[in-house]
Tab-separated table of C-alpha atoms in Angstrom:
chain	number	residue	atom	x	y	z
A	1	MET	CA	-0.022	0.085	-0.210
A	2	LYS	CA	1.286	3.624	-0.710
A	3	GLN	CA	2.181	6.054	2.206
A	4	GLN	CA	-0.810	7.905	1.541
A	5	GLN	CA	-4.168	5.026	0.725
A	6	ILE	CA	-1.912	4.013	4.499
A	7	GLN	CA	-2.894	7.202	5.797
A	8	HIS	CA	-6.104	6.968	4.587
A	9	VAL	CA	-7.037	4.181	6.138
A	10	PHE	CA	-6.639	5.205	9.620
A	11	GLU	CA	-8.208	8.284	9.270
A	12	HIS	CA	-11.130	6.529	8.038
A	13	LEU	CA	-10.440	4.417	11.359
A	14	HIS	CA	-9.485	6.740	13.825
A	15	ASN	CA	-12.635	8.540	12.828
A	16	HIS	CA	-15.328	6.249	12.966
A	17	ALA	CA	-13.958	4.279	16.053
A	18	GLU	CA	-16.849	1.748	18.287
A	19	VAL	CA	-16.224	0.334	21.480
A	20	SER	CA	-16.141	-3.240	22.436
A	21	TRP	CA	-18.060	-6.396	20.988
A	22	LYS	CA	-19.411	-4.058	18.793
A	23	GLU	CA	-16.805	-3.372	16.378
A	24	ILE	CA	-19.571	-4.426	13.698
A	25	GLU	CA	-18.547	-1.054	11.286
A	26	THR	CA	-14.915	-2.021	12.251
A	27	THR	CA	-14.754	-5.434	10.963
A	28	ASN	CA	-17.334	-4.750	7.665
A	29	TYR	CA	-14.790	-1.725	6.808
A	30	LEU	CA	-11.746	-4.296	6.826
A	31	VAL	CA	-12.947	-7.410	5.104
A	32	GLU	CA	-14.590	-4.454	2.257
A	33	LEU	CA	-10.485	-3.046	2.287
A	34	PHE	CA	-9.331	-6.328	1.902
A	35	GLU	CA	-11.724	-7.703	-0.832
A	36	ALA	CA	-10.881	-5.121	-2.905
A	37	SER	CA	-7.661	-5.944	-2.461
A	38	GLY	CA	-8.060	-9.788	-3.655
A	39	PHE	CA	-8.020	-11.711	-0.484
A	40	SER	CA	-10.360	-13.482	1.395
A	41	PRO	CA	-10.902	-12.602	4.996
A	42	GLN	CA	-12.950	-14.603	6.846
A	43	ARG	CA	-15.612	-13.339	10.189
A	44	PHE	CA	-15.627	-14.761	13.199
A	45	LYS	CA	-18.812	-16.521	13.588
A	46	ASN	CA	-19.354	-15.797	17.179
A	47	CYS	CA	-17.970	-12.208	17.554
A	48	PRO	CA	-17.368	-9.224	15.086
A	49	GLY	CA	-13.470	-9.495	13.997
A	50	PHE	CA	-12.326	-11.302	11.107
A	51	TYR	CA	-9.371	-13.156	10.410
A	52	VAL	CA	-7.438	-12.548	6.424
A	53	GLU	CA	-4.142	-15.435	5.981
A	54	ILE	CA	-1.838	-15.906	2.680
A	55	GLY	CA	0.594	-18.281	1.321
A	56	SER	CA	-0.096	-22.176	2.524
A	57	GLY	CA	1.469	-24.701	5.316
A	58	HIS	CA	3.882	-24.542	8.414
A	59	PRO	CA	4.671	-22.282	10.384
A	60	VAL	CA	2.089	-20.946	10.645
A	61	VAL	CA	2.957	-16.865	11.908
A	62	GLY	CA	0.157	-14.381	12.957
A	63	LEU	CA	-0.601	-10.946	13.202
A	64	ARG	CA	-2.848	-9.753	15.880
A	65	ALA	CA	-3.936	-6.393	15.684
A	66	ASP	CA	-6.748	-5.007	18.159
A	67	MET	CA	-10.480	-2.854	17.081
A	68	ASP	CA	-12.072	-1.377	19.607
A	69	ALA	CA	-12.054	1.968	21.143
A	70	LEU	CA	-12.522	3.187	24.663
A	71	TRP	CA	-15.548	4.978	25.803
A	72	GLN	CA	-14.513	8.520	27.489
A	73	GLU	CA	-15.732	11.879	27.596
A	74	VAL	CA	-13.422	13.990	24.566
A	75	ASP	CA	-13.616	17.556	25.121
A	76	GLY	CA	-17.064	17.549	26.802
A	77	GLU	CA	-18.386	14.739	24.592
A	78	MET	CA	-18.958	10.872	25.325
A	79	LYS	CA	-17.705	9.126	22.179
A	80	ALA	CA	-15.835	6.031	21.154
A	81	ASN	CA	-12.277	7.268	21.219
A	82	HIS	CA	-8.914	4.623	19.778
A	83	SER	CA	-6.872	6.679	22.993
A	84	CYS	CA	-4.951	3.081	23.195
A	85	GLY	CA	-3.846	3.545	19.618
A	86	HIS	CA	-5.922	0.496	18.732
A	87	ASP	CA	-6.473	2.586	14.659
A	88	ALA	CA	-2.810	2.618	14.707
A	89	HIS	CA	-2.701	-1.202	15.332
A	90	MET	CA	-4.803	-2.178	12.568
A	91	THR	CA	-3.565	0.087	10.005
A	92	ILE	CA	-0.398	-1.379	10.810
A	93	VAL	CA	-1.229	-5.191	10.435
A	94	THR	CA	-3.225	-4.262	7.331
A	95	GLY	CA	0.171	-2.529	5.791
A	96	VAL	CA	1.868	-5.613	6.250
A	97	MET	CA	-0.494	-8.247	4.661
A	98	HIS	CA	-0.618	-5.858	1.513
A	99	GLU	CA	3.230	-5.300	1.936
A	100	LEU	CA	3.168	-9.319	2.257
A	101	LYS	CA	0.402	-10.258	-0.174
A	102	ASP	CA	3.201	-10.842	-3.251
A	103	ARG	CA	6.150	-12.256	-1.300
A	104	VAL	CA	4.682	-15.101	0.647
A	105	LEU	CA	4.531	-18.387	-2.309
A	106	PRO	CA	2.446	-21.074	-1.357
A	107	HIS	CA	3.841	-23.981	0.511
A	108	THR	CA	6.404	-21.817	1.881
A	109	GLY	CA	4.620	-21.050	5.059
A	110	THR	CA	1.481	-19.407	5.804
A	111	VAL	CA	0.785	-15.904	6.979
A	112	ARG	CA	-2.564	-15.350	9.461
A	113	ALA	CA	-4.186	-12.117	10.387
A	114	ILE	CA	-6.104	-11.265	13.198
A	115	PHE	CA	-8.254	-8.855	13.729
A	116	GLN	CA	-9.594	-9.186	17.927
A	117	PRO	CA	-12.702	-7.130	18.781
A	118	ALA	CA	-12.525	-6.101	22.682
A	119	GLU	CA	-8.855	-6.076	24.072
A	120	GLU	CA	-9.991	-3.281	26.348
A	121	LEU	CA	-12.338	-5.988	28.191
A	122	GLY	CA	-9.420	-8.529	28.705
A	123	ASN	CA	-11.517	-11.379	26.780
A	124	GLY	CA	-11.918	-10.932	23.889
A	125	SER	CA	-8.595	-12.721	22.515
A	126	LEU	CA	-10.855	-15.892	24.664
A	127	SER	CA	-13.917	-15.796	21.814
A	128	VAL	CA	-11.047	-15.225	18.912
A	129	VAL	CA	-9.130	-18.704	20.529
A	130	ALA	CA	-13.017	-20.339	20.427
A	131	GLU	CA	-13.771	-20.126	16.850
A	132	GLY	CA	-10.454	-21.819	16.325
A	133	VAL	CA	-7.689	-19.607	14.381
A	134	ALA	CA	-5.108	-19.896	16.983
A	135	ASP	CA	-4.818	-23.693	17.193
A	136	ASP	CA	-2.345	-24.432	14.320
A	137	LEU	CA	-0.072	-20.950	14.786
A	138	ASP	CA	3.375	-22.104	15.590
A	139	TYR	CA	4.586	-17.817	16.303
A	140	LEU	CA	2.141	-14.805	16.592
A	141	TYR	CA	3.600	-11.241	16.676
A	142	GLY	CA	1.535	-7.855	18.504
A	143	VAL	CA	2.156	-4.415	17.989
A	144	HIS	CA	1.087	-1.755	20.797
A	145	LEU	CA	2.547	1.821	19.855
A	146	ARG	CA	4.507	3.239	23.552
A	147	PRO	CA	4.598	5.989	25.655
A	148	HIS	CA	7.341	8.790	25.273
A	149	ASP	CA	7.856	8.654	28.785
A	150	GLU	CA	8.910	4.521	28.153
A	151	ILE	CA	10.828	4.470	24.682
A	152	SER	CA	11.176	7.364	22.629
A	153	PHE	CA	10.543	7.368	19.181
A	154	PRO	CA	11.890	5.748	17.326
A	155	GLN	CA	13.327	2.748	19.272
A	156	CYS	CA	11.649	-0.831	20.196
A	157	ALA	CA	11.808	-3.310	21.782
A	158	PRO	CA	11.209	-6.796	21.061
A	159	GLY	CA	8.716	-7.526	23.469
A	160	ILE	CA	6.355	-6.342	26.480
A	161	GLN	CA	6.211	-7.792	29.758
A	162	HIS	CA	3.346	-6.647	30.767
A	163	GLY	CA	1.418	-7.427	33.956
A	164	ALA	CA	-1.145	-9.389	35.135
A	165	CYS	CA	-4.377	-7.364	36.062
A	166	VAL	CA	-7.218	-8.372	37.346
A	167	PHE	CA	-10.825	-6.991	38.577
A	168	ALA	CA	-13.256	-7.531	41.752
A	169	LYS	CA	-16.552	-6.638	42.751
A	170	GLY	CA	-18.069	-7.479	46.070
A	171	TRP	CA	-21.048	-7.067	47.540
A	172	ILE	CA	-22.242	-6.817	51.333
A	173	LYS	CA	-25.549	-7.541	51.820
A	174	GLY	CA	-27.335	-6.568	55.464
A	175	HIS	CA	-29.888	-4.479	56.930
A	176	ASP	CA	-29.673	-0.589	57.714
A	177	ALA	CA	-29.806	0.086	61.368
A	178	HIS	CA	-30.381	2.996	62.975
A	179	GLY	CA	-27.953	5.673	63.764
A	180	ALA	CA	-28.671	6.259	67.488
A	181	ARG	CA	-28.587	1.856	67.656
A	182	PRO	CA	-25.410	0.018	65.971
A	183	HIS	CA	-26.038	-3.295	68.150
A	184	GLN	CA	-29.049	-3.744	65.691
A	185	GLY	CA	-27.329	-4.084	62.846
A	186	VAL	CA	-23.360	-4.026	61.154
A	187	ASN	CA	-22.388	-1.249	59.652
A	188	ALA	CA	-21.076	-2.394	55.780
A	189	ILE	CA	-18.281	1.182	56.088
A	190	GLU	CA	-16.932	0.115	59.119
A	191	VAL	CA	-16.711	-3.749	56.926
A	192	LEU	CA	-15.278	-2.355	53.947
A	193	PHE	CA	-12.469	0.303	56.551
A	194	ALA	CA	-11.843	-3.541	58.128
A	195	ILE	CA	-10.699	-5.196	54.543
A	196	GLN	CA	-9.074	-2.034	53.462
A	197	GLN	CA	-6.826	-2.711	56.454
A	198	HIS	CA	-5.628	-6.586	55.672
A	199	ILE	CA	-5.272	-6.200	51.766
A	200	ASN	CA	-3.129	-3.840	52.959
A	201	THR	CA	-1.117	-6.583	54.903
A	202	ILE	CA	-1.143	-8.829	51.417
A	203	HIS	CA	2.754	-8.908	50.540
A	204	VAL	CA	4.457	-11.008	47.545
A	205	ASP	CA	8.236	-10.848	46.731
A	206	PRO	CA	9.369	-7.152	47.293
A	207	HIS	CA	11.724	-7.188	44.060
A	208	ILE	CA	7.615	-7.559	41.928
A	209	ALA	CA	5.932	-5.018	41.418
A	210	ALA	CA	2.459	-5.767	42.476
A	211	THR	CA	-0.750	-3.657	43.977
A	212	ILE	CA	-4.204	-4.530	45.589
A	213	LYS	CA	-6.529	-1.257	45.769
A	214	PHE	CA	-9.949	-0.072	45.451
A	215	THR	CA	-11.146	2.232	43.072
A	216	ASN	CA	-15.554	1.596	43.813
A	217	ILE	CA	-17.311	2.059	47.199
A	218	GLN	CA	-20.812	3.123	47.038
A	219	ALA	CA	-22.779	3.221	51.053
A	220	GLY	CA	-24.965	5.044	52.457
A	221	THR	CA	-27.723	7.805	51.705
A	222	ASP	CA	-28.272	11.374	52.487
A	223	ASN	CA	-30.028	10.209	55.079
A	224	LEU	CA	-27.033	10.848	57.953
A	225	ASN	CA	-28.732	8.353	61.117
A	226	ILE	CA	-29.043	5.371	59.279
A	227	ILE	CA	-25.945	3.322	59.701
A	228	PRO	CA	-26.077	1.166	56.178
A	229	GLY	CA	-26.197	-2.327	56.183
A	230	ASN	CA	-25.297	-2.911	52.267
A	231	ALA	CA	-22.537	-1.554	50.197
A	232	THR	CA	-20.640	-2.236	47.111
A	233	PHE	CA	-16.570	-2.395	45.898
A	234	GLY	CA	-13.949	-2.745	43.244
A	235	LEU	CA	-10.546	-3.859	43.291
A	236	ASP	CA	-7.915	-3.288	40.907
A	237	ILE	CA	-5.350	-5.707	40.898
A	238	ARG	CA	-2.155	-5.592	39.578
A	239	ALA	CA	1.448	-8.087	39.436
A	240	GLN	CA	4.305	-8.457	37.038
A	241	THR	CA	4.091	-12.064	37.245
A	242	ASN	CA	1.158	-14.563	37.042
A	243	GLU	CA	2.830	-16.501	40.106
A	244	ALA	CA	1.808	-13.218	42.487
A	245	MET	CA	-1.046	-12.503	40.861
A	246	ALA	CA	-2.429	-16.093	42.827
A	247	LYS	CA	-0.690	-15.088	45.916
A	248	ILE	CA	-2.895	-12.268	46.286
A	249	GLN	CA	-5.476	-13.623	44.787
A	250	HIS	CA	-5.729	-16.350	47.193
A	251	ASP	CA	-5.412	-13.782	50.460
A	252	THR	CA	-8.044	-11.907	49.352
A	253	GLN	CA	-10.012	-14.036	49.413
A	254	LYS	CA	-8.938	-15.355	52.870
A	255	ILE	CA	-9.826	-12.170	53.817
A	256	ILE	CA	-13.268	-11.753	52.059
A	257	ALA	CA	-14.023	-15.569	54.209
A	258	THR	CA	-12.614	-14.154	57.497
A	259	MET	CA	-14.783	-10.671	57.155
A	260	ARG	CA	-17.854	-12.471	56.857
A	261	GLN	CA	-17.483	-14.865	59.906
A	262	LEU	CA	-15.677	-11.636	62.070
A	263	TYR	CA	-18.885	-9.049	61.122
A	264	ALA	CA	-21.557	-12.500	61.060
A	265	CYS	CA	-22.558	-10.464	57.798
A	266	ASP	CA	-23.349	-11.742	54.186
A	267	ILE	CA	-20.307	-10.442	51.611
A	268	GLU	CA	-20.417	-11.633	47.712
A	269	PHE	CA	-17.288	-11.244	45.981
A	270	THR	CA	-16.091	-12.516	42.673
A	271	PHE	CA	-13.635	-11.504	39.949
A	272	LEU	CA	-13.542	-9.894	36.868
A	273	ASP	CA	-11.682	-9.860	33.330
A	274	ASP	CA	-8.407	-11.768	34.556
A	275	VAL	CA	-5.580	-10.722	32.129
A	276	PRO	CA	-2.321	-12.699	32.709
A	277	ALA	CA	0.226	-11.628	32.694
A	278	ALA	CA	3.041	-12.081	29.552
A	279	GLU	CA	5.905	-14.513	28.157
A	280	VAL	CA	7.633	-12.838	25.784
A	281	ASP	CA	9.017	-16.440	24.025
A	282	ALA	CA	12.532	-16.428	23.839
A	283	ASP	CA	12.400	-17.248	19.990
A	284	ALA	CA	10.198	-14.979	18.941
A	285	SER	CA	11.147	-12.075	20.766
A	286	ALA	CA	15.159	-12.595	18.826
A	287	LEU	CA	13.482	-12.760	15.730
A	288	LEU	CA	11.791	-9.514	16.413
A	289	ALA	CA	15.384	-7.632	17.903
A	290	THR	CA	16.911	-8.855	14.638
A	291	SER	CA	14.472	-7.137	12.682
A	292	ILE	CA	14.336	-3.429	14.488
A	293	GLN	CA	17.947	-3.515	14.112
A	294	HIS	CA	18.160	-4.803	10.854
A	295	VAL	CA	15.044	-1.838	9.633
A	296	LEU	CA	16.295	0.857	11.921
A	297	GLN	CA	19.665	0.165	11.281
A	298	GLN	CA	19.632	0.467	15.683
A	299	GLU	CA	19.851	-1.853	17.844
A	300	ALA	CA	16.648	-3.207	19.351
A	301	LEU	CA	16.238	-1.687	23.267
A	302	PRO	CA	15.589	-4.794	25.979
A	303	VAL	CA	12.190	-6.357	26.442
A	304	ILE	CA	10.339	-3.525	28.014
A	305	VAL	CA	8.795	-3.879	31.783
A	306	THR	CA	5.295	-2.102	31.739
A	307	PRO	CA	2.926	-1.920	35.053
A	308	GLY	CA	0.045	-2.566	32.568
A	309	ALA	CA	-2.097	-5.739	30.771
A	310	ASP	CA	-3.061	-6.613	27.702
A	311	ASP	CA	-5.015	-9.646	26.790
A	312	PHE	CA	-3.037	-10.693	23.832
A	313	HIS	CA	-1.558	-12.698	26.502
A	314	PHE	CA	-4.359	-15.188	26.647
A	315	TYR	CA	-3.194	-16.817	23.115
A	316	THR	CA	0.107	-18.765	24.599
A	317	ILE	CA	-1.896	-19.469	28.115
A	318	GLU	CA	-4.557	-20.976	25.485
A	319	ARG	CA	-2.335	-22.550	23.590
A	320	PRO	CA	0.715	-22.997	24.484
A	321	GLN	CA	2.320	-23.971	22.099
A	322	ILE	CA	2.744	-20.433	20.228
A	323	LYS	CA	5.996	-18.459	20.306
A	324	ALA	CA	4.534	-15.026	20.976
A	325	THR	CA	5.575	-11.965	22.039
A	326	MET	CA	4.687	-8.365	21.088
A	327	LEU	CA	6.258	-5.455	19.333
A	328	ALA	CA	6.940	-1.816	21.788
A	329	LEU	CA	6.785	0.344	18.848
A	330	GLY	CA	8.295	3.613	20.098
A	331	ALA	CA	5.771	6.634	18.954
A	332	ASP	CA	5.912	9.565	21.837
A	333	VAL	CA	2.527	8.832	22.724
A	334	ALA	CA	1.185	11.767	24.350
A	335	PRO	CA	0.480	12.629	27.517
A	336	GLY	CA	0.166	8.754	27.764
A	337	LEU	CA	-1.931	5.669	26.805
A	338	HIS	CA	-5.899	6.249	27.801
A	339	HIS	CA	-5.452	9.919	27.605
A	340	PRO	CA	-9.038	11.184	25.997
A	341	ASN	CA	-6.754	14.018	24.098
A	342	MET	CA	-3.851	11.412	22.731
A	343	THR	CA	-1.696	11.615	19.958
A	344	PHE	CA	1.700	10.288	18.682
A	345	ASN	CA	3.816	10.536	15.643
A	346	PRO	CA	1.830	8.931	12.612
A	347	GLN	CA	5.694	8.022	11.287
A	348	ALA	CA	5.768	4.833	14.037
A	349	ILE	CA	3.152	3.482	11.620
A	350	GLU	CA	5.189	3.569	8.810
A	351	ASN	CA	7.915	1.709	11.377
A	352	GLY	CA	5.797	-0.753	12.030
A	353	ILE	CA	4.466	-2.106	9.352
A	354	ALA	CA	8.442	-2.836	8.116
A	355	ILE	CA	9.728	-3.809	10.754
A	356	LEU	CA	7.082	-6.745	11.028
A	357	THR	CA	6.933	-7.705	7.298
A	358	ASP	CA	11.097	-8.233	8.004
A	359	VAL	CA	9.978	-10.505	10.442
A	360	VAL	CA	7.106	-12.424	8.745
A	361	CYS	CA	9.452	-13.105	6.676
A	362	ARG	CA	12.549	-13.823	8.886
A	363	THR	CA	10.325	-16.614	10.508
A	364	LEU	CA	9.208	-17.665	7.250
A	365	ALA	CA	12.671	-18.890	6.557
A	366	TYR	CA	13.698	-19.620	10.039
A	367	LYS	CA	11.251	-22.596	10.526
């Protein structure tokens, strides 16, 4: 694709953002674009998105592009907004497939581009895995724009060591009591404070970054003489390794069980949107590092460590044979990812296309 065509694709995707599980028009636009170029894209049966491939045989090399946008306020207006760079990711993978169209010969291997819904909810990749398109993958490459305070344009790294992330939701269920008769009920706010105090005692290896914190609390009314017996709360839990995350979840469940007994109250508790930490494959990242150096004529940075999370890593959890890594694409993202007015250096798109095109060819020859 020519640079002008790539820019047009990006502008269309940027201006027609859609939120998780509603990427219908995004799918339609890209499917029609690929069909017009002579590809045969295949829509997913049970969710938005599609895949498109060229070549045949092994190795099967996958490219993943996330499609969804965030719902946030932008200059006073609530709207779908690509403040995480998924519009760029889709453009890059589209460009790579067009670059490779006449370069991947039959029986030298298969290249499969996967356009995935709902990354922002942390579970879109699981729906794609259920479609069967990851079953025979040998390698999988992803891409993500990086903020300027992490790496600067045009620097790139051959992997992103995302942390694990899980949300939790809890409900304290009881009965209100009169402010003058606290002995007749359980104060849900006191239970919340107790939970907060105890989660602060959860410790993992201090060399491993990990946090657990309240992000939502709702209790009480405007009537200040009523002791609330009911409350809801939410937690955001993050850890740099899956082992540390497992310990935090286990300890949190023990605390909730203890609070039930201590306060003799009903507490429902569940984990939501569990996203695993990255397992960066050494072979895939080495190939990607070579491609970064070849394209940019400068050494690749080491694999970067970030507390953010990405459901890209479910592919290797669900299909352990896949050798996967994600291109950390220096793009001078500012003020930061998920900021409603996020901007980035558009030349990063060209770098992303060139690097991923190179690594796919390199991987097909590597076998």
